[in-house]
PDB file of C-alpha atoms and ligand atoms in Angstrom:
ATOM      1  CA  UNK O   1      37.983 -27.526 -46.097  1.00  0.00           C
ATOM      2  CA  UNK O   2      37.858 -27.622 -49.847  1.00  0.00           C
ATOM      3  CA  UNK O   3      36.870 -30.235 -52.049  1.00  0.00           C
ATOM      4  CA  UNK O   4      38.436 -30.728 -55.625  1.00  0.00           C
ATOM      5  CA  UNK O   5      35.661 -31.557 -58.017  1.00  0.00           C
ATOM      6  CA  UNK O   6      36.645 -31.940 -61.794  1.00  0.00           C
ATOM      7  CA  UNK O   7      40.041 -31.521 -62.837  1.00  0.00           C
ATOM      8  CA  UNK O   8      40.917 -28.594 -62.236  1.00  0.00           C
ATOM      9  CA  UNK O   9      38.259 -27.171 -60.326  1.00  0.00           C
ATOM     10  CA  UNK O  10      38.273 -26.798 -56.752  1.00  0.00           C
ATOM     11  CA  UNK O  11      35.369 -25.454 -54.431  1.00  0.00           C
ATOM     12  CA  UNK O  12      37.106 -23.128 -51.721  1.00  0.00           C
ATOM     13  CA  UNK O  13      34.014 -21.400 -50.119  1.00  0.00           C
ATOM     14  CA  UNK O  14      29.878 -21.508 -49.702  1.00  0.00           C
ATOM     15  CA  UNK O  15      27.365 -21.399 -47.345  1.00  0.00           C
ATOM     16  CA  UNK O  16      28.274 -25.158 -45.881  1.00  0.00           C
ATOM     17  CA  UNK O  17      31.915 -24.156 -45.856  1.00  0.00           C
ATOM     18  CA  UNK O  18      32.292 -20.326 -44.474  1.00  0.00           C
ATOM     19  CA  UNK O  19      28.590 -19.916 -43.002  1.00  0.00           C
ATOM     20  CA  UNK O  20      27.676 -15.813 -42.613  1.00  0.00           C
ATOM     21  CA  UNK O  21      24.303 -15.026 -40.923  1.00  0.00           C
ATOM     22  CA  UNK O  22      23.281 -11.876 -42.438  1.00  0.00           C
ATOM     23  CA  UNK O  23      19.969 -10.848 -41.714  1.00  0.00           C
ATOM     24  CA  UNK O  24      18.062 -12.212 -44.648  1.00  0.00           C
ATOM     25  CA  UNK O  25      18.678 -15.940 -44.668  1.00  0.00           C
ATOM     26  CA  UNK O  26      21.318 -16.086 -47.404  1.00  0.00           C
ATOM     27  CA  UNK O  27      24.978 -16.605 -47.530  1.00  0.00           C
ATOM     28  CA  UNK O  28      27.799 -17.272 -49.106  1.00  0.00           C
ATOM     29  CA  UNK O  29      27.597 -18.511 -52.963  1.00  0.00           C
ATOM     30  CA  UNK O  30      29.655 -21.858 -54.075  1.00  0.00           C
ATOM     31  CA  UNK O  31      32.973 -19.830 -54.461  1.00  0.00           C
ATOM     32  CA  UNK O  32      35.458 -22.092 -56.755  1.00  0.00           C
ATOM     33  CA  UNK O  33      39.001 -21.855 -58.126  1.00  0.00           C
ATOM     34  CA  UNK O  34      40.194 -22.995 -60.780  1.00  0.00           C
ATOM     35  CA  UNK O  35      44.396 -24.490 -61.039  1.00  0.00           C
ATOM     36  CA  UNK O  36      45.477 -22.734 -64.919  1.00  0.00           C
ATOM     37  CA  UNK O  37      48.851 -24.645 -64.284  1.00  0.00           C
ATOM     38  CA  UNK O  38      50.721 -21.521 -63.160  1.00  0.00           C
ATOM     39  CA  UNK O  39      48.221 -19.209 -61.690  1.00  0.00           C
ATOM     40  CA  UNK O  40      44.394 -19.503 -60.044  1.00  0.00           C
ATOM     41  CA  UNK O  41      41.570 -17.770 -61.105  1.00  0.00           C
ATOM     42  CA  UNK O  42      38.727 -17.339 -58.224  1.00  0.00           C
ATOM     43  CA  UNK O  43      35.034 -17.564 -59.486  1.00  0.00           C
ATOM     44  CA  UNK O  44      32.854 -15.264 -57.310  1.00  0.00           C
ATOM     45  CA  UNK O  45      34.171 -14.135 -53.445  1.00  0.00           C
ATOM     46  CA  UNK O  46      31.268 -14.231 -50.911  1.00  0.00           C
ATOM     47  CA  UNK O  47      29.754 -11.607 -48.413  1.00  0.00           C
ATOM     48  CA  UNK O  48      32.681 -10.707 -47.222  1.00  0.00           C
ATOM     49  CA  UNK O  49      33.100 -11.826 -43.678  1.00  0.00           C
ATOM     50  CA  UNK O  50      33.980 -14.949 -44.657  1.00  0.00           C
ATOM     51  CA  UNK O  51      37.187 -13.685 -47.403  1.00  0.00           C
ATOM     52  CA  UNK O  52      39.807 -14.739 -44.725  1.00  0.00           C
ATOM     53  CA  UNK O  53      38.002 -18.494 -44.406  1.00  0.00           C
ATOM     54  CA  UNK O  54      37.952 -18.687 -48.259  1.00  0.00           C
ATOM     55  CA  UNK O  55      41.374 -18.070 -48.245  1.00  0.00           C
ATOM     56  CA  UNK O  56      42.417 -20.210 -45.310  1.00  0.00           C
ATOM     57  CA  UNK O  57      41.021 -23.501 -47.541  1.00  0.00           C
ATOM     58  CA  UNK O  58      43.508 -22.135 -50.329  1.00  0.00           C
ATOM     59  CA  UNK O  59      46.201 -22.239 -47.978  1.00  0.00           C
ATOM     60  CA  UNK O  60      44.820 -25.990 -46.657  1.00  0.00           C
ATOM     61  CA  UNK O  61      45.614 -27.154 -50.066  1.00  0.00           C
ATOM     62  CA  UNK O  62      49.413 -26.903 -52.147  1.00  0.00           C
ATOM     63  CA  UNK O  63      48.278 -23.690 -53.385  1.00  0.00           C
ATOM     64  CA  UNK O  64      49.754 -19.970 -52.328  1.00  0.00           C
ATOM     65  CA  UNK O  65      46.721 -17.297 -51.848  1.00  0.00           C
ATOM     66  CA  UNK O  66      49.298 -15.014 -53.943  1.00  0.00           C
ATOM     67  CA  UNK O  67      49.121 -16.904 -56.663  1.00  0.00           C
ATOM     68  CA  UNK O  68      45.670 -15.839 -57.339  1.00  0.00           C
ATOM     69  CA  UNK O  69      45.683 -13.744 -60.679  1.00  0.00           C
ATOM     70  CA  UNK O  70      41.978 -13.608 -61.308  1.00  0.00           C
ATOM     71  CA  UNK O  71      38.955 -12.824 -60.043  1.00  0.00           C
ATOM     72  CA  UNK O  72      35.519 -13.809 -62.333  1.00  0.00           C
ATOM     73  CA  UNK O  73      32.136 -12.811 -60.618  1.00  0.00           C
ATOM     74  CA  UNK O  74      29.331 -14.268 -62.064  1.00  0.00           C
ATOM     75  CA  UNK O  75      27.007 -10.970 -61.267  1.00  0.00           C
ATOM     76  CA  UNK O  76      26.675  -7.983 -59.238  1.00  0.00           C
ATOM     77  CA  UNK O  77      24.961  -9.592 -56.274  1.00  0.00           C
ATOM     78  CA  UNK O  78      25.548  -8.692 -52.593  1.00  0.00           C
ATOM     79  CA  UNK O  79      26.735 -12.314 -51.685  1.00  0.00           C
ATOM     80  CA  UNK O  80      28.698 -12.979 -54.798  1.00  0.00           C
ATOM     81  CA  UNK O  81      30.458 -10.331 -55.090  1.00  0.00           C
ATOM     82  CA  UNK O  82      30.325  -8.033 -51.980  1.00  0.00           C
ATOM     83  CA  UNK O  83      34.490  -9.208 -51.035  1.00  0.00           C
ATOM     84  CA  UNK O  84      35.381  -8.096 -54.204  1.00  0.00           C
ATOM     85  CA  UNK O  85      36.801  -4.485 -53.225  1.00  0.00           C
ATOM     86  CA  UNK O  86      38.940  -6.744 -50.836  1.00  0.00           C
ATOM     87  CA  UNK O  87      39.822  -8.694 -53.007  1.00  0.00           C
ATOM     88  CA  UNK O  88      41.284  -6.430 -55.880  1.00  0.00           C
ATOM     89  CA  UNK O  89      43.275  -4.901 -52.725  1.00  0.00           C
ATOM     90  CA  UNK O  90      45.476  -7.919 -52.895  1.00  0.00           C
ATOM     91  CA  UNK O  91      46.449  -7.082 -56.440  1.00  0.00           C
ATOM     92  CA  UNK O  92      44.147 -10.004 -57.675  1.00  0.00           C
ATOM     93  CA  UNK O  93      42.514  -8.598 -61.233  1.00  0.00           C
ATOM     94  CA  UNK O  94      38.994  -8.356 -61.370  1.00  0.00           C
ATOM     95  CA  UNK O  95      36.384  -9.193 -64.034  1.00  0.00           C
ATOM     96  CA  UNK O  96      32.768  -9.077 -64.517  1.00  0.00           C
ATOM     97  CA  UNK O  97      30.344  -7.799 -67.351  1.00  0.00           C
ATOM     98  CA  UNK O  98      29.867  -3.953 -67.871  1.00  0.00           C
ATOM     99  CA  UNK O  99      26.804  -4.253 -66.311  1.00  0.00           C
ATOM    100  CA  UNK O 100      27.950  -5.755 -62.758  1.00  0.00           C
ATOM    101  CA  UNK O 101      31.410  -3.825 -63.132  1.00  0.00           C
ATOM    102  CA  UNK O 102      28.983  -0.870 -63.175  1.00  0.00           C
ATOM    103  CA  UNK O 103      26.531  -2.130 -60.358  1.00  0.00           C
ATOM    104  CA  UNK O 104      30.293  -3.272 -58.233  1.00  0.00           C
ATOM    105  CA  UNK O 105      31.256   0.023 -58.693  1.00  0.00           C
ATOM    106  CA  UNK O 106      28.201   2.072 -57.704  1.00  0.00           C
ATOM    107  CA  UNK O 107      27.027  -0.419 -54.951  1.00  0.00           C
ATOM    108  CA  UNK O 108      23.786   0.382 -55.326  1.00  0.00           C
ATOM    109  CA  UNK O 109      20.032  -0.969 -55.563  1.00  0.00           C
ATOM    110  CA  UNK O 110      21.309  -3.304 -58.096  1.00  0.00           C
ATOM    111  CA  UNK O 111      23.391  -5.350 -55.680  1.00  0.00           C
ATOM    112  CA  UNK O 112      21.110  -6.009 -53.858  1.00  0.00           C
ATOM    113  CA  UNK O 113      23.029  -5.273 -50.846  1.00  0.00           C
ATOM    114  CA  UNK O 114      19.912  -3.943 -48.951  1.00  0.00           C
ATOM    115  CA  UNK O 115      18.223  -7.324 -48.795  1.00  0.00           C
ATOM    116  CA  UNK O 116      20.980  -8.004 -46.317  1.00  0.00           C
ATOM    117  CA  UNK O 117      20.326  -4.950 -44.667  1.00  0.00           C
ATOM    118  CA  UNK O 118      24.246  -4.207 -45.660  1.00  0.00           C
ATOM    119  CA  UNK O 119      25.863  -1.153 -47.760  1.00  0.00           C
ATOM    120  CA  UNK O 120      27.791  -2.931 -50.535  1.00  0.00           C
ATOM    121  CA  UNK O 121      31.616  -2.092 -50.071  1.00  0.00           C
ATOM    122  CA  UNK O 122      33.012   0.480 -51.702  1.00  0.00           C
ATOM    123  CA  UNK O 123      35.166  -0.473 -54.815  1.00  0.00           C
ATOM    124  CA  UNK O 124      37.678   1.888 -55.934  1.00  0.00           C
ATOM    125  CA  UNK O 125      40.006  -0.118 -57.932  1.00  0.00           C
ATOM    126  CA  UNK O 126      40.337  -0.791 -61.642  1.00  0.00           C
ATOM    127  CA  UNK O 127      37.818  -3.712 -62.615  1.00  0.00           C
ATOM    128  CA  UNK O 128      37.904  -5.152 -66.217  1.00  0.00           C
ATOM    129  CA  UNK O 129      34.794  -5.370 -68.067  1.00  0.00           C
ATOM    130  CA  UNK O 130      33.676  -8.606 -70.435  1.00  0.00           C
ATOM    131  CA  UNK O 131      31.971  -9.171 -73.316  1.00  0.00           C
ATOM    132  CA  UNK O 132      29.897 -11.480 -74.405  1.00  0.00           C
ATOM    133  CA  UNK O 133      31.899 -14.342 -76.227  1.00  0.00           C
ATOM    134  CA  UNK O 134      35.786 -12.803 -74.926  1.00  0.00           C
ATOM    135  CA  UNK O 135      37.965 -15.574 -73.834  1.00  0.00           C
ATOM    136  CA  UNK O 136      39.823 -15.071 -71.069  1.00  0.00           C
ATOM    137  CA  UNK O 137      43.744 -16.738 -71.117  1.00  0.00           C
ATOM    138  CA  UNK O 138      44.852 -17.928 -67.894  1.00  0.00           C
ATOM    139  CA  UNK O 139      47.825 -20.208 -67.800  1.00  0.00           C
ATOM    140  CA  UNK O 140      46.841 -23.530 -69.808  1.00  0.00           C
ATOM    141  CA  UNK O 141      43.276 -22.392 -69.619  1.00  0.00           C
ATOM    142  CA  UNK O 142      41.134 -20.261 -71.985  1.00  0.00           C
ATOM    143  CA  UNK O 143      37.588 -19.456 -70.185  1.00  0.00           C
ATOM    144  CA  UNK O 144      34.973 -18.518 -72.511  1.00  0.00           C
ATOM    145  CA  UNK O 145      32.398 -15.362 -70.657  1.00  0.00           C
ATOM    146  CA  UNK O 146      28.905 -15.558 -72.097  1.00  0.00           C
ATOM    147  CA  UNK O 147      26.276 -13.055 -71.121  1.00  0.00           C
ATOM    148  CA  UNK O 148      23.364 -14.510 -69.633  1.00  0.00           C
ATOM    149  CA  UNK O 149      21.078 -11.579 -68.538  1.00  0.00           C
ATOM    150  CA  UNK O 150      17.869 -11.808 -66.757  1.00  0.00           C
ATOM    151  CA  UNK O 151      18.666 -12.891 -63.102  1.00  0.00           C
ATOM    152  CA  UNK O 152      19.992  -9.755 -63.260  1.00  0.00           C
ATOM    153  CA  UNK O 153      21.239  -7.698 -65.859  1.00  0.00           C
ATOM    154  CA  UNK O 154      25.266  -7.976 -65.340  1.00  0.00           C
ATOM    155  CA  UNK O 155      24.727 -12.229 -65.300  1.00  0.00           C
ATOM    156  CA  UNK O 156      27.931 -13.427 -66.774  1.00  0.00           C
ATOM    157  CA  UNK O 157      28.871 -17.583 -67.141  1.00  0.00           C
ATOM    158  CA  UNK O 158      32.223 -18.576 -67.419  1.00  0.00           C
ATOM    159  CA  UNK O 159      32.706 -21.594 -70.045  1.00  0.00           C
ATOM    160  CA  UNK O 160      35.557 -24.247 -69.434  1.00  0.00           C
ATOM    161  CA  UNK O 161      36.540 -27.286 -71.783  1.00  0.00           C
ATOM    162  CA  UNK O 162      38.674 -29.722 -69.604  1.00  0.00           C
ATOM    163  CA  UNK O 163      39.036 -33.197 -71.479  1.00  0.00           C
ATOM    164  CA  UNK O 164      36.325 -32.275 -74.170  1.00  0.00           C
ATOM    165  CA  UNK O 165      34.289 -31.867 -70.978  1.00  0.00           C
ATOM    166  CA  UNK O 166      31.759 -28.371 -71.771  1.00  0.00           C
ATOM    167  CA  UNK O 167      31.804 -26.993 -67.794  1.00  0.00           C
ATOM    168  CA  UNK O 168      29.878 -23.917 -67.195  1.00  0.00           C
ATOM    169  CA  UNK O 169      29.869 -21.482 -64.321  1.00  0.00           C
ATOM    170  CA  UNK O 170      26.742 -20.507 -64.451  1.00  0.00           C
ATOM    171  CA  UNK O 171      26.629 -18.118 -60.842  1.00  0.00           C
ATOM    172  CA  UNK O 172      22.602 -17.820 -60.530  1.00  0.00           C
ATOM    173  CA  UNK O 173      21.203 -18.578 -63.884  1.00  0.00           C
ATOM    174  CA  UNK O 174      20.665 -22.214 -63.356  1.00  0.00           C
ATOM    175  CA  UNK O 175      19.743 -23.990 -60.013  1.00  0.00           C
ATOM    176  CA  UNK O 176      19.568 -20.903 -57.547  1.00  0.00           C
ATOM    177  CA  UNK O 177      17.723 -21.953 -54.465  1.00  0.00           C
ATOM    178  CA  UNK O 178      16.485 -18.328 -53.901  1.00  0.00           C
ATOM    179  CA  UNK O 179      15.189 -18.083 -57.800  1.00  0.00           C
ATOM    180  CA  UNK O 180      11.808 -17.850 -56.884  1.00  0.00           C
ATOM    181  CA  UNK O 181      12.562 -15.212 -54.496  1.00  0.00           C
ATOM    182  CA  UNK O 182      13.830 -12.889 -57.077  1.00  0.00           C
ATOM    183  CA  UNK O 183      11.260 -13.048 -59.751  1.00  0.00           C
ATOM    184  CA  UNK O 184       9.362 -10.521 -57.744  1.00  0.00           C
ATOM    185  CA  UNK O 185      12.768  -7.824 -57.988  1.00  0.00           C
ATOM    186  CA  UNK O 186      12.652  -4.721 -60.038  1.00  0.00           C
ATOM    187  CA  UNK O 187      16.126  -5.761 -62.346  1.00  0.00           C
ATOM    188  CA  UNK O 188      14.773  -9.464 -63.069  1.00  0.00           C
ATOM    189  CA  UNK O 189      13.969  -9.882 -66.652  1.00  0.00           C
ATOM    190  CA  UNK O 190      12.064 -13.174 -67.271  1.00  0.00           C
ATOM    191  CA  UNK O 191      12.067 -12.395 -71.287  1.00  0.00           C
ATOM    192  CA  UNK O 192      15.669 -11.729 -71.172  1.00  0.00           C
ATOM    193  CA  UNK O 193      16.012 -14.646 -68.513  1.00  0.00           C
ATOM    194  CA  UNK O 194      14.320 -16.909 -70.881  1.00  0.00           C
ATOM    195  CA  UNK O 195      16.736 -15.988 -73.954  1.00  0.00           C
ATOM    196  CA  UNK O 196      19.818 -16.591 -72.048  1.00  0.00           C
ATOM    197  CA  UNK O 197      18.116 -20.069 -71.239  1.00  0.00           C
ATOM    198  CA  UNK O 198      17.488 -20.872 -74.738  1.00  0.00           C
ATOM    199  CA  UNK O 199      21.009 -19.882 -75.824  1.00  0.00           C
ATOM    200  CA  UNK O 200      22.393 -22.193 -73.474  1.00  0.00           C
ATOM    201  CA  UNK O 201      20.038 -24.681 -74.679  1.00  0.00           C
ATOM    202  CA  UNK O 202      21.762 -24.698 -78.156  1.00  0.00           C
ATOM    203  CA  UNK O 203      24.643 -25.867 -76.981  1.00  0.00           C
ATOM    204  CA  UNK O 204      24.460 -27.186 -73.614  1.00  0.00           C
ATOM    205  CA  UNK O 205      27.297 -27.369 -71.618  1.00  0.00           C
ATOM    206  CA  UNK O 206      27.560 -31.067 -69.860  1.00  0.00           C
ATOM    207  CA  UNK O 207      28.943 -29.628 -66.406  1.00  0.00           C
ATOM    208  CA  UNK O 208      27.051 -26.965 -64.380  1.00  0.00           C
ATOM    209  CA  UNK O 209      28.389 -25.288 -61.531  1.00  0.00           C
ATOM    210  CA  UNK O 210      25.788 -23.004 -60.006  1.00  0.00           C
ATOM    211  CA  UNK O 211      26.029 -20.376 -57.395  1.00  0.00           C
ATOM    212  CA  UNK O 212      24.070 -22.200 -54.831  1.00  0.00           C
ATOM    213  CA  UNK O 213      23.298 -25.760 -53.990  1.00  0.00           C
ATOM    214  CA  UNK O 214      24.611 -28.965 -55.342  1.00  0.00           C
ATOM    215  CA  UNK O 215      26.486 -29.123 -58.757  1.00  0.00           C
ATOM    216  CA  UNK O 216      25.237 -30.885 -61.897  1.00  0.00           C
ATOM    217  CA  UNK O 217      28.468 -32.995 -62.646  1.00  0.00           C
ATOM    218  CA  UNK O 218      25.910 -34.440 -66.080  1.00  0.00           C
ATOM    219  CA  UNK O 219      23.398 -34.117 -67.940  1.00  0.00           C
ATOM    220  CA  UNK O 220      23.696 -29.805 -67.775  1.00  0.00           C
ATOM    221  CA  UNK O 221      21.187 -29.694 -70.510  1.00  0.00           C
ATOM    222  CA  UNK O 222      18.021 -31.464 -68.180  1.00  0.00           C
ATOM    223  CA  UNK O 223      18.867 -28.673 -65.384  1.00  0.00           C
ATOM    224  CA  UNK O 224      18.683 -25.632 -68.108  1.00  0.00           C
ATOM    225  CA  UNK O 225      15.623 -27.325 -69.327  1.00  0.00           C
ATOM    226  CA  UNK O 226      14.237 -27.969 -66.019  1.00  0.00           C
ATOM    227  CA  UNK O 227      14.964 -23.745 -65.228  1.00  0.00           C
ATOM    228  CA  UNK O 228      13.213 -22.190 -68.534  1.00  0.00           C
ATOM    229  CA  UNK O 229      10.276 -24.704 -67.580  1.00  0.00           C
ATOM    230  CA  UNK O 230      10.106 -22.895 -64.026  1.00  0.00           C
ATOM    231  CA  UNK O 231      11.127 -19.507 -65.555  1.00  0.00           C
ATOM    232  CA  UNK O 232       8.388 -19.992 -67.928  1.00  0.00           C
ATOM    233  CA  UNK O 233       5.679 -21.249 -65.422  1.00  0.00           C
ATOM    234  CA  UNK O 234       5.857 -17.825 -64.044  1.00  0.00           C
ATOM    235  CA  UNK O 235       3.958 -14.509 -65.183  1.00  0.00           C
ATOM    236  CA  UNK O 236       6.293 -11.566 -66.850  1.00  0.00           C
ATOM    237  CA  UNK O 237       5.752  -9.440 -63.444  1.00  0.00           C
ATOM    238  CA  UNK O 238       7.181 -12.229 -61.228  1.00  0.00           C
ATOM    239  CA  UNK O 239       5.301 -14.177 -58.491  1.00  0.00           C
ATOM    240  CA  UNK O 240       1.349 -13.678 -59.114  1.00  0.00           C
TER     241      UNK O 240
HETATM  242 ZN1   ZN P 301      21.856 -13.479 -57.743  1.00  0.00          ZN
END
């Protein structure tokens, strides 16, 4: 099952689409791919179990799973970026920020893999780091990464102009169902959290598609607004 949503954006995986009971009641992220006219480029991969499902709903469509080029995961977390190792197996290049390319690599606290009761996989492969502002060239795309630290340190959107349409990917930074859940974590950083916010705010993208939950297909700007208000409605040390 996949559903195409704006041009060329497609959602291939999430917890309606590939459900995974792990032991905390999370699951698999939105996972969405993106047509660059020659090539795809994946945004996050999913806990795991559910790579071959993901991949099935490529194969649904037109599209060949080897023409996957690119990977994009929007941060280090267990259920976002847990298939990656996987993933980079089938020659597909990985990206991320240094700080999740570092977390990816050491699979430790900072994946968060134990909230699943789950050791992250083991990634040995090479995994290119981003920086803030680098565009990435894809086919007829150009994808824009902007750091957006504070859910966790290695948060990373990916920016996409289809039509003069601003799209963002924005992984957990906006919308996450489980937000409130992580204020309480040792690598959340509301003052950090709160600058990424107002960053986006200066130049709000109209398209938001989030990690979990529904996407914001309008008005992108109300739903950052809407986050900083909740980010902001919460002490510095999390849940009081
Ligand atoms: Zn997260």
């Amino acid at each position: 099952m996949t559903m195409r949503l704006i041009g060329p954006v497609y959602l291939i995986g999430g917890q309606d689409y590939n459900r995974v009971y792990v032991d905390w009641p999370a699951n698999d992220p939105n996972v969405y791919l993106i047509d660059s006219g020659d090539t795809f480029v994946m945004v996050d991969c999913g806990c795991g179990e559910s790579l071959s499902g993901i991949l099935s709903n490529v194969e649904q469509m037109e599209f060949e799973v080897r023409d996957i080029s690119h990977l994009l995961l929007t941060h280090e977390h267990f259920p976002h970026a847990a298939a990656a190792a996987a993933v980079q197996k089938m020659g597909i290049e990985v990206l991320a920020s240094e700080a999740a390319a570092d977390a990816v690599r050491s699979g430790d606290l900072r994946t968060a893999a134990f909230w699943y009761n789950r050791q992250f996989p083991s990634y040995e492969g090479p995994l290119t780091e981003l920086e803030d502002g680098q565009h990435i060239e894809v086919g007829r795309l150009s994808l824009k990464a902007l750091a957006l630290p504070g859910h966790s340190p290695g948060s990373m959107g990916y920016e996409l102009v289809v039509d003069d349409c601003r799209m963002l990917f924005c992984g957990d930074v906006v919308r996450s169902p489980l937000l409130d859940s992580f204020r309480g974590r040792p690598d959340y950083d509301r003052e950090c959290y709160v600058s990424s916010l107002k960053t986006l705010l200066e130049e709000p993208p109209e398209v938001l598609y989030p990690g979990h939950g529904p996407f914001c297909l309008s008005h992108g700007r109300t739903w950052i607004q809407e986050e900083l208000k909740k980010v902001l409605s919460y002490g510095p040390r999390g849940v009081s």
